[in-house]
Structures are given as structure tokens and as C-alpha cells.
Coordinates of C-alpha atoms in Angstrom, one line a residue:
Chain A
X646 CA -227.2 190.8 -59.8
X647 CA -230.2 188.2 -60.5
X648 CA -229.6 186.4 -63.4
X649 CA -232.1 186.3 -66.4
X650 CA -234.3 183.6 -66.6
X651 CA -233.4 181.6 -63.3
X652 CA -235.9 181.7 -60.5
X653 CA -235.4 183.2 -57.4
X654 CA -238.2 184.0 -54.6
X655 CA -235.2 184.5 -51.7
X656 CA -236.2 180.9 -50.4
X657 CA -233.4 179.9 -51.7
X658 CA -233.5 177.4 -54.6
X659 CA -235.8 175.1 -51.8
X660 CA -238.6 176.6 -53.7
X661 CA -240.5 175.0 -57.4
X662 CA -242.8 175.3 -59.7
X663 CA -245.4 173.2 -59.2
X664 CA -245.2 171.7 -62.2
X665 CA -242.0 170.1 -61.2
X666 CA -243.0 169.3 -57.9
X667 CA -244.2 165.9 -59.9
X668 CA -242.2 162.9 -59.0
X669 CA -241.0 161.4 -62.2
X670 CA -240.6 157.8 -60.2
X671 CA -242.6 155.4 -60.8
X672 CA -243.2 151.7 -58.3
X673 CA -244.8 148.7 -59.0
X674 CA -248.2 148.6 -58.7
X675 CA -248.3 147.8 -54.5
X676 CA -244.8 147.8 -54.1
X677 CA -245.3 149.9 -50.8
X678 CA -247.7 147.6 -49.1
X679 CA -245.5 144.6 -49.0
X680 CA -242.4 146.3 -48.7
X681 CA -242.6 146.4 -45.0
X682 CA -242.6 142.5 -44.9
X683 CA -240.5 142.4 -47.2
X684 CA -238.0 144.0 -45.2
X685 CA -238.7 141.8 -42.4
X686 CA -238.4 138.8 -44.3
X687 CA -234.8 139.8 -45.6
X688 CA -234.2 140.8 -42.3
X689 CA -234.9 137.3 -41.0
X690 CA -233.0 135.6 -43.7
X691 CA -229.4 137.4 -43.0
X692 CA -230.2 136.7 -39.0
X693 CA -230.2 133.1 -40.0
X694 CA -227.3 133.4 -42.0
X695 CA -225.1 134.7 -39.6
X696 CA -225.9 131.9 -37.1
X697 CA -225.3 129.6 -40.2
X698 CA -222.2 130.6 -41.0
X699 CA -221.0 130.6 -37.0
X700 CA -221.5 126.4 -36.4
X701 CA -219.0 124.7 -38.9
X702 CA -215.6 124.9 -38.1
X703 CA -212.5 122.6 -39.2
X704 CA -209.6 122.1 -37.2
X705 CA -205.9 124.3 -36.8
X706 CA -204.1 123.9 -40.4
X707 CA -206.5 121.7 -41.4
X708 CA -206.8 123.3 -45.7
X709 CA -202.5 122.9 -45.4
X710 CA -202.6 119.6 -44.8
X711 CA -205.9 118.8 -46.6
X712 CA -203.4 117.9 -50.3
X713 CA -200.9 116.0 -48.5
X714 CA -203.2 113.4 -46.8
X715 CA -205.3 113.4 -49.9
X716 CA -202.1 111.9 -51.9
X717 CA -201.4 109.7 -49.0
X718 CA -204.4 108.1 -49.4
X719 CA -204.3 107.9 -52.9
X720 CA -200.6 106.1 -52.3
X721 CA -202.4 103.5 -50.8
X722 CA -205.5 102.8 -51.9
X723 CA -202.4 102.0 -55.1
X724 CA -200.8 99.2 -52.7
X725 CA -204.1 98.1 -51.7
X726 CA -204.7 96.2 -55.1
X727 CA -201.3 94.6 -55.6
X728 CA -201.5 91.7 -53.1
X729 CA -198.1 90.7 -51.5
X730 CA -198.9 87.2 -50.2
X731 CA -198.9 84.3 -52.6
X732 CA -200.1 80.9 -51.8
X733 CA -198.5 77.4 -53.9
X734 CA -200.3 76.1 -56.5
X735 CA -203.6 74.0 -56.5
X736 CA -203.7 75.5 -52.6
X737 CA -207.4 76.1 -52.6
X738 CA -208.2 73.3 -54.4
X739 CA -206.4 70.4 -51.9
X740 CA -207.7 72.8 -48.8
X741 CA -211.1 71.4 -48.2
X742 CA -209.3 67.6 -48.1
X743 CA -206.4 69.1 -45.7
X744 CA -208.8 70.6 -43.2
X745 CA -211.1 67.0 -43.6
X746 CA -208.0 65.3 -42.5
X747 CA -206.7 67.5 -39.9
X748 CA -210.4 67.1 -38.5
X749 CA -210.6 63.1 -38.5
X750 CA -207.0 63.1 -37.1
X751 CA -208.3 65.3 -34.3
X752 CA -211.1 63.2 -33.4
X753 CA -209.2 59.6 -33.0
X754 CA -206.6 61.6 -31.0
X755 CA -209.5 61.9 -28.3
X756 CA -211.0 58.6 -29.5
X757 CA -207.4 56.2 -29.4
X758 CA -206.4 55.7 -26.1
X759 CA -202.7 53.7 -25.2
X760 CA -203.0 51.6 -22.4
X761 CA -199.9 50.3 -20.0
X762 CA -199.7 47.4 -17.5
X763 CA -200.4 48.1 -13.9
X764 CA -197.9 49.2 -11.9
X765 CA -195.8 50.7 -14.8
X766 CA -194.8 54.1 -13.7
X767 CA -194.5 52.4 -10.3
X768 CA -191.6 50.5 -11.2
X769 CA -190.1 52.3 -14.1
X770 CA -187.2 53.8 -12.7
X771 CA -186.1 50.8 -11.1
X772 CA -186.3 49.0 -14.6
X773 CA -184.4 52.5 -15.7
X774 CA -182.1 51.6 -12.9
X775 CA -181.2 48.1 -14.0
X776 CA -180.5 48.9 -17.6
X777 CA -178.1 51.6 -15.9
X778 CA -175.9 48.7 -14.4
X779 CA -176.2 46.4 -16.9
X780 CA -174.7 48.3 -19.5
X781 CA -172.2 49.6 -17.2
X782 CA -171.1 46.5 -16.4
X783 CA -171.0 45.8 -21.0
X784 CA -168.5 48.0 -20.9
X785 CA -166.2 45.8 -18.6
X786 CA -167.8 42.7 -18.9
X787 CA -168.5 41.9 -23.2
X788 CA -168.7 38.2 -23.0
X789 CA -168.5 35.2 -20.2
X790 CA -164.9 34.6 -20.3
X791 CA -165.6 30.9 -21.4
X792 CA -162.9 29.4 -23.7
X793 CA -163.0 25.8 -26.2
X794 CA -160.0 23.8 -26.8
X795 CA -158.6 24.8 -30.7
X796 CA -160.4 23.5 -33.1
X797 CA -163.3 22.2 -31.1
X798 CA -166.4 22.9 -33.4
X799 CA -165.1 20.9 -35.7
X800 CA -164.1 18.0 -34.5
X801 CA -167.6 19.1 -32.4
X802 CA -169.5 18.7 -36.0
X803 CA -168.0 15.2 -37.1
X804 CA -168.9 14.0 -33.4
X805 CA -172.3 15.1 -33.9
X806 CA -172.4 13.6 -37.3
X807 CA -171.1 10.4 -36.4
X808 CA -174.0 10.1 -33.9
X809 CA -176.4 11.2 -35.8
X810 CA -176.6 10.8 -39.7
X811 CA -173.9 7.9 -40.1
X812 CA -175.5 6.2 -37.3
X813 CA -179.0 6.3 -39.4
X814 CA -177.3 3.6 -41.9
X815 CA -176.4 1.0 -39.3
X816 CA -179.6 -1.2 -39.2
X817 CA -182.1 -0.7 -36.8
X818 CA -182.9 -3.6 -34.9
X819 CA -179.5 -2.6 -33.0
X820 CA -181.2 0.9 -31.4
X821 CA -183.9 -1.5 -30.4
X822 CA -181.1 -3.6 -29.0
X823 CA -179.4 -0.9 -27.0
X824 CA -182.9 0.2 -25.1
X825 CA -183.7 -4.1 -24.8
X826 CA -180.5 -3.9 -23.0
X827 CA -180.9 -0.7 -21.0
X828 CA -184.5 -2.3 -19.6
X829 CA -183.3 -5.3 -19.3
X830 CA -180.3 -4.2 -17.0
X831 CA -183.1 -2.2 -15.0
X832 CA -185.1 -5.1 -14.2
X833 CA -182.1 -7.3 -13.3
X834 CA -181.0 -4.3 -10.8
X835 CA -183.9 -4.9 -9.4
X836 CA -184.0 -7.8 -9.2
X837 CA -180.6 -8.5 -7.3
X838 CA -181.9 -5.9 -5.2
X839 CA -184.5 -7.6 -4.0
X840 CA -182.7 -11.1 -3.4
X841 CA -179.5 -9.2 -2.2
X842 CA -182.1 -7.6 1.0
X843 CA -183.8 -10.4 1.2
X844 CA -180.2 -12.5 2.2
X845 CA -179.6 -10.0 4.6
X846 CA -182.6 -10.3 5.9
X847 CA -182.7 -13.9 6.6
X848 CA -178.9 -14.2 7.6
X849 CA -179.8 -10.7 10.5
X850 CA -177.4 -8.5 9.6
X851 CA -176.4 -5.5 9.9
X852 CA -178.7 -2.6 7.7
X853 CA -177.1 -2.4 5.1
X854 CA -178.0 -0.1 2.1
X855 CA -179.8 -3.1 0.1
X856 CA -182.1 -3.6 3.4
X857 CA -183.3 -0.1 3.3
X858 CA -183.6 -0.2 -0.4
X859 CA -185.8 -3.5 0.6
X860 CA -188.2 -1.2 1.6
X861 CA -189.1 0.6 -1.7
X862 CA -191.3 -1.5 -3.8
X863 CA -189.3 -3.0 -6.7
X864 CA -191.7 -1.1 -9.6
X865 CA -191.1 2.5 -7.8
X866 CA -187.0 1.1 -8.4
X867 CA -187.5 0.6 -11.7
X868 CA -189.5 3.6 -12.9
X869 CA -187.1 5.2 -11.4
X870 CA -183.6 4.1 -13.2
X871 CA -185.8 4.0 -16.5
X872 CA -186.1 7.7 -16.1
X873 CA -183.5 9.2 -14.5
X874 CA -180.1 7.2 -16.1
X875 CA -179.2 7.4 -19.4
X876 CA -177.4 4.2 -21.7
X877 CA -173.8 5.1 -19.6
X878 CA -175.3 4.7 -16.5
X879 CA -177.0 1.5 -17.2
X880 CA -173.5 0.3 -18.4
X881 CA -171.9 1.1 -15.7
X882 CA -174.7 -0.1 -13.6
X883 CA -174.1 -3.5 -15.8
X884 CA -170.5 -3.2 -15.7
X885 CA -170.3 -3.6 -11.8
X886 CA -173.7 -5.7 -10.7
X887 CA -173.5 -8.0 -7.7
X888 CA -174.3 -11.5 -9.0
X889 CA -175.0 -14.4 -6.8
X890 CA -172.1 -17.1 -7.3
X891 CA -175.6 -19.1 -8.2
X892 CA -177.0 -17.2 -10.9
X893 CA -176.6 -18.3 -14.2
X894 CA -176.5 -14.8 -15.6
X895 CA -178.0 -11.9 -16.4
X896 CA -182.4 -12.2 -15.8
X897 CA -182.2 -15.8 -15.3
X898 CA -183.4 -15.7 -12.5
X899 CA -187.3 -13.8 -13.9
X900 CA -189.3 -15.2 -15.8
X901 CA -189.6 -14.4 -19.4
X902 CA -193.1 -13.7 -18.7
X903 CA -192.3 -11.1 -16.1
X904 CA -189.5 -9.5 -18.8
X905 CA -191.7 -9.2 -21.5
X906 CA -195.0 -8.0 -19.3
X907 CA -192.3 -5.3 -18.0
X908 CA -190.7 -3.8 -21.8
X909 CA -194.2 -3.9 -23.2
X910 CA -195.0 -1.4 -19.8
X911 CA -192.0 0.6 -20.2
X912 CA -192.3 0.7 -23.8
Chain B
X886 CA -180.3 29.3 -44.6
X887 CA -183.6 30.4 -43.7
X888 CA -184.7 27.8 -40.6
X889 CA -187.8 27.3 -43.2
X890 CA -185.8 26.2 -45.9
X891 CA -183.8 23.9 -43.1
X892 CA -186.9 22.4 -41.9
X893 CA -188.0 21.6 -45.4
X894 CA -185.4 20.2 -46.9
X895 CA -184.6 18.0 -43.6
X896 CA -188.5 16.7 -44.1
X897 CA -187.4 15.2 -47.8
X898 CA -185.1 12.5 -46.7
X899 CA -182.9 12.8 -50.0
X900 CA -181.6 16.5 -48.9
X901 CA -181.8 15.6 -44.7
X902 CA -178.0 15.1 -44.2
X903 CA -177.7 18.4 -46.2
X904 CA -180.4 19.8 -43.9
X905 CA -178.8 19.0 -40.8
X906 CA -175.6 19.7 -41.9
X907 CA -177.2 23.7 -42.3
X908 CA -178.4 23.6 -38.8
X909 CA -175.3 22.6 -37.3
X910 CA -173.6 25.0 -39.0
X911 CA -176.2 27.7 -38.1
X912 CA -177.0 26.5 -34.3
X913 CA -173.4 24.6 -33.4
X914 CA -172.3 27.8 -31.3
X915 CA -175.2 29.8 -30.2
X916 CA -176.4 26.6 -28.4
X917 CA -173.2 25.6 -27.1
X918 CA -172.6 28.9 -25.2
X919 CA -176.1 28.4 -23.9
X920 CA -175.4 25.7 -22.4
X921 CA -171.6 26.3 -21.4
X922 CA -173.0 29.7 -19.2
X923 CA -174.9 26.7 -17.7
X924 CA -173.0 24.3 -16.8
X925 CA -169.3 25.9 -16.5
X926 CA -167.6 22.9 -17.9
X927 CA -166.1 22.0 -21.3
X928 CA -166.3 18.8 -21.5
X929 CA -169.9 18.4 -19.7
X930 CA -170.9 20.8 -22.2
X931 CA -169.6 18.7 -25.0
X932 CA -171.7 16.2 -23.4
X933 CA -174.8 18.0 -23.3
X934 CA -174.6 19.9 -26.4
X935 CA -174.1 16.5 -28.4
X936 CA -177.4 14.3 -26.6
X937 CA -179.3 18.2 -27.8
X938 CA -178.6 17.4 -31.7
X939 CA -178.8 14.1 -31.3
X940 CA -182.2 15.0 -29.9
X941 CA -183.2 17.8 -32.9
X942 CA -182.1 15.0 -35.4
X943 CA -184.5 12.9 -34.2
X944 CA -187.0 15.0 -33.4
X945 CA -186.6 17.6 -36.4
X946 CA -189.1 15.6 -38.4
X947 CA -192.2 16.2 -35.7
X948 CA -191.5 19.6 -35.3
X949 CA -194.9 21.0 -35.6
X950 CA -193.4 24.9 -36.3
X951 CA -195.7 26.5 -34.1
X952 CA -192.8 28.2 -32.6
X953 CA -189.0 29.7 -34.4
X954 CA -187.1 27.2 -35.0
X955 CA -184.2 28.7 -32.8
X956 CA -187.0 28.5 -29.8
X957 CA -187.5 25.1 -29.9
X958 CA -183.5 24.8 -30.0
X959 CA -182.7 26.7 -27.0
X960 CA -185.6 24.4 -25.6
X961 CA -184.5 21.5 -26.0
X962 CA -181.3 22.7 -24.8
X963 CA -182.5 24.4 -21.8
X964 CA -184.2 21.3 -20.5
X965 CA -180.8 19.6 -21.3
X966 CA -179.4 21.8 -19.1
X967 CA -181.7 21.0 -16.4
X968 CA -181.7 17.5 -17.1
X969 CA -178.3 17.5 -16.6
X970 CA -177.9 19.7 -13.6
X971 CA -180.6 17.4 -11.5
X972 CA -178.6 14.9 -12.4
X973 CA -175.2 15.9 -11.4
X974 CA -176.9 17.3 -7.8
X975 CA -178.1 13.5 -7.8
X976 CA -174.5 11.9 -8.0
X977 CA -173.5 14.3 -5.5
X978 CA -176.1 13.1 -3.1
X979 CA -177.6 16.6 -2.8
X980 CA -181.5 17.4 -3.4
X981 CA -183.4 18.1 -6.5
X982 CA -184.0 21.5 -4.2
X983 CA -180.6 23.0 -3.9
X984 CA -178.6 24.8 -6.2
X985 CA -175.9 23.0 -7.9
X986 CA -173.7 26.4 -7.7
X987 CA -170.8 25.0 -4.6
X988 CA -169.7 21.8 -7.2
X989 CA -170.3 24.7 -10.3
X990 CA -168.4 27.3 -8.2
X991 CA -165.3 24.4 -7.7
X992 CA -165.1 24.2 -11.7
X993 CA -165.4 27.5 -11.8
X994 CA -162.2 27.7 -9.8
X995 CA -159.7 25.0 -11.5
X996 CA -160.2 27.5 -14.5
X997 CA -160.6 25.2 -17.3
X998 CA -160.9 26.7 -20.5
X999 CA -161.5 30.1 -18.6
X1000 CA -159.9 33.0 -19.7
X1001 CA -161.5 35.9 -18.4
X1002 CA -160.4 38.3 -16.7
X1003 CA -160.8 39.2 -12.9
X1004 CA -164.2 41.4 -14.0
X1005 CA -165.7 38.0 -15.7
X1006 CA -164.7 35.7 -13.0
X1007 CA -166.2 37.5 -10.5
X1008 CA -169.6 37.9 -12.9
X1009 CA -169.6 34.1 -13.6
X1010 CA -169.4 33.4 -9.3
X1011 CA -171.7 36.0 -8.6
X1012 CA -174.3 34.1 -11.2
X1013 CA -173.7 31.0 -9.4
X1014 CA -175.2 32.6 -6.6
X1015 CA -178.5 32.9 -8.3
X1016 CA -180.7 30.0 -8.7
X1017 CA -180.9 28.0 -11.4
X1018 CA -183.6 29.7 -13.4
X1019 CA -182.6 33.1 -12.8
X1020 CA -179.1 32.3 -14.0
X1021 CA -180.8 31.0 -17.3
X1022 CA -182.8 34.4 -17.6
X1023 CA -179.6 36.3 -16.5
X1024 CA -177.2 34.9 -18.9
X1025 CA -180.1 34.9 -21.8
X1026 CA -180.7 38.5 -21.5
X1027 CA -177.1 39.8 -20.7
X1028 CA -175.5 37.6 -22.8
X1029 CA -177.0 36.4 -25.6
X1030 CA -179.3 39.6 -26.0
X1031 CA -182.9 37.5 -26.3
X1032 CA -185.6 39.7 -26.1
X1033 CA -187.9 38.5 -23.0
X1034 CA -190.8 37.5 -25.8
X1035 CA -188.5 34.9 -27.3
X1036 CA -187.0 33.9 -23.6
X1037 CA -190.8 34.2 -22.3
X1038 CA -191.5 31.0 -25.7
X1039 CA -188.1 29.3 -24.8
X1040 CA -189.0 28.8 -20.7
X1041 CA -193.1 29.0 -20.9
X1042 CA -193.2 32.6 -18.2
X1043 CA -194.3 35.2 -18.6
X1044 CA -192.9 38.3 -19.9
X1045 CA -193.7 40.4 -16.9
X1046 CA -192.1 37.4 -14.3
X1047 CA -189.0 37.3 -16.6
X1048 CA -188.7 41.1 -16.2
X1049 CA -188.7 40.9 -12.1
X1050 CA -186.4 38.0 -12.8
X1051 CA -184.1 39.7 -14.1
X1052 CA -184.2 42.6 -12.1
X1053 CA -183.9 40.8 -9.3
X1054 CA -180.5 39.1 -10.3
X1055 CA -179.2 42.1 -11.4
X1056 CA -179.9 43.2 -7.6
X1057 CA -178.0 40.3 -6.7
X1058 CA -175.3 40.6 -8.4
X1059 CA -174.4 44.0 -7.5
X1060 CA -174.9 43.1 -3.4
X1061 CA -172.3 40.1 -4.6
X1062 CA -169.7 42.6 -6.0
X1063 CA -170.6 45.1 -3.0
X1064 CA -169.7 42.1 -0.3
X1065 CA -167.0 40.5 -2.0
X1066 CA -164.5 43.9 -3.5

């Protein structure tokens, strides 16, 4: 059946009235003129985005560990702020002086040199050996082994005092007399020896000590006697002095002038 | 009492005896043993020590303090020892160049006032084989513990020479021990 008010021209609905064939839609002015270039630009941008997205990458599991890394970094930063090393009070105030002193010391070390005696190291081992031997001996021998009589040192003090302090109290003349006796005795001995040797020569006896001594100048004998004998020796000599029978006593054969000259010379 | 005080008190006639007493008390034994080790015999040492202190009494006033007092005393003592030993040689008709060991060894062997043991006797015998000056150096270094500088002041010999002398003395004594064991 044909429907009322419907258009059926036998074309199956593809035929429309001309009035309906008008396009109701409109576009901006010049739209279709720029459409192709717009489409081409869009295509270009699409291509670029795809390329850039393909260049950046991250390590595998990066994002899984990212939170832990950030938290660790935060903790480390907090430790850096707290300093665990300390210095003594006033350290930095004194540091400059300390460094300067050390520099001076180092300079001195380079310039100051100790010297040693020549051949020191060559003889050192011998000296050390001597020291070792000495120390071994000292373990066995601490003193010389000599002894003194009981009470000796107390007695010694008294004897020395008697010959020094107490003798000072006696007149000075006594000391001079003792000296005069020494020199006079020396002169007498020389004279007697001279006389004895003269007699021996005159009597043509065998050479004796006297004749041999006669060859020595008297002056030399006097020098020797005066310098190498002490009062004890002089007294000993005087005790055993040979005196010719015709002698009137000690010094009687010598002129007073000679004795005086001799004494002046010796003093 | 300090040496400086002894010297200053001796310079004053009023305190001279007191000062000399202090000096004797301080140095008598040291000087005695120094002499005794050289002359061996006690009676000889007694004579020499008395002569030394008589000289000290007479000359301390003139002491110029250019050295220590004990150095000066030791110097006098040493010189008196050498003078005594030389006189002994003359009396024994020995040359001054000979050492005095023979008669000193006899004195030592007599054992008068010697109560040392065998080791001490042997050391003394060894010492008598040394020249006098070397024996002096050894005694001062070994028995008296003096420093080389002090011995040098006393003997007027250089420290180096003294060290060499002591070292030689030790060697000779060692050789004596080895040969007389």
C-alpha cells in the first residue's frame, strides 16, 4: 500500500525534493582553502610526538626504587648537618702560632748539625767493649783491697794538725833555722867529697866513689842535693857525714862569704 | 762544707784552723786512697799524705781558684806520689825511666795491710805492670770514678789521650789475666 503524504518515486528513497537537497551546514570562510595544509601540519606534529616519546627511557625498576632513594637521600642530608668531630677549646685560636713554631723547628733541624770527634765511629766498638769489660770487673772487684790500721785516720788528722796548725804557733826563726841547716849540710857534703877525692888523688889510691864524684862539679852536686832531698835525708847525711880529724867542725873549711853566696843563690 | 766556704774561711786567720779541719775531714781519706793505690805500702802512703797536707796548709792561701779545690788537691797528691816513687827509684839505684813495679810488687806480695781477695790481688798485680801514668789514669777512672774531664784537669793531659790510655790499660790487664790464669 502506498502511504499518504510520503514520497515514493520508485527510487527507493534516494530521490529528494530539490528544496531538501540544500546543505544546512556551514563552515568558516576559507575553511576548505586551508584545510589541506592544516591536515598536513597536524600529520607532521603527530609524527614528531611519536619520535620524541620514543627517545627518553628509564632504568628497569626505576620508579619502584625511586621512593626509597629519595628517603635515603633525605636521611643523609640530615646527618651532614650534625658534625661528629670536635676540636679542643681554643684550638683554632692557637693553631697559627703552633704552625709557625713547627715551621721554625723544622728549619732549625735542617740547619743545626752536631759534630763528632774524628775517628769516633771507628773506635766506638773498642770503647764499648772496654766499658763491658770494666763493668764485669766491677762486679767482682769493687775496691783495691788495701786496708789501714784501726783508728788510722783519726791519728792521721792529729799528726797533720801537729805539723801544720800547731807548728804555726812556734816562732818563725825555727823554720828558717831548719832551712839553713839543709843548705849548710848540702854545702858541707859537697866540700867533704871534694876534699876526700883530692886526698885520694894525691895518695894515688884506687878510684873510689869519692874520686869518681870529684869529676862532677860541686855546683851540680849541690843542685842535686838541694832539689832531690828532704829534711829527713839531710839529717841522715849529717849523721853519717865524714869529717876529717883536723876539721874544726861543719863548715869550718868554707869561707863565710862562700856560705852566704850559696844561701843567697839557693833562696 | 762547700769548697768555696772552706777557702774563704781559710783566708781569714781567725777561722783558718776550723777551715783546715773541715778540709781534712772532707778530703783526707780520698787523698789517702789515691796515694795508697800508687805507693802500695801503708807507711809510705802515710808519709806522702802528711807531706801533701802540709803543702796544702802552706799554699791554700795562694790558691787562685782557677780550678776546683779537689782538682788542686789531687794535682798536689799526684805530683807528690810521682816524686816519692822517683826518690824510691833513686834509692834503689834504678833509672828514673824504669818503672817502679818490681819493688812495689814485692811490697804487695808481703801482704801488709791488704785484705783483698784473690781477684783484687790479681788486679793489683796487673796494675803494677802498667807505666805509672797509665796506672794513675786507671785508678782514677776505675776506683775513684772520676770523669775524663776531671782527670784531664788534674794531670794536664787531653781527654782523648786519657781515653786511649785507659783503653790500653784495660787491654793490658786483660792480657795479664789471660797469661796468668
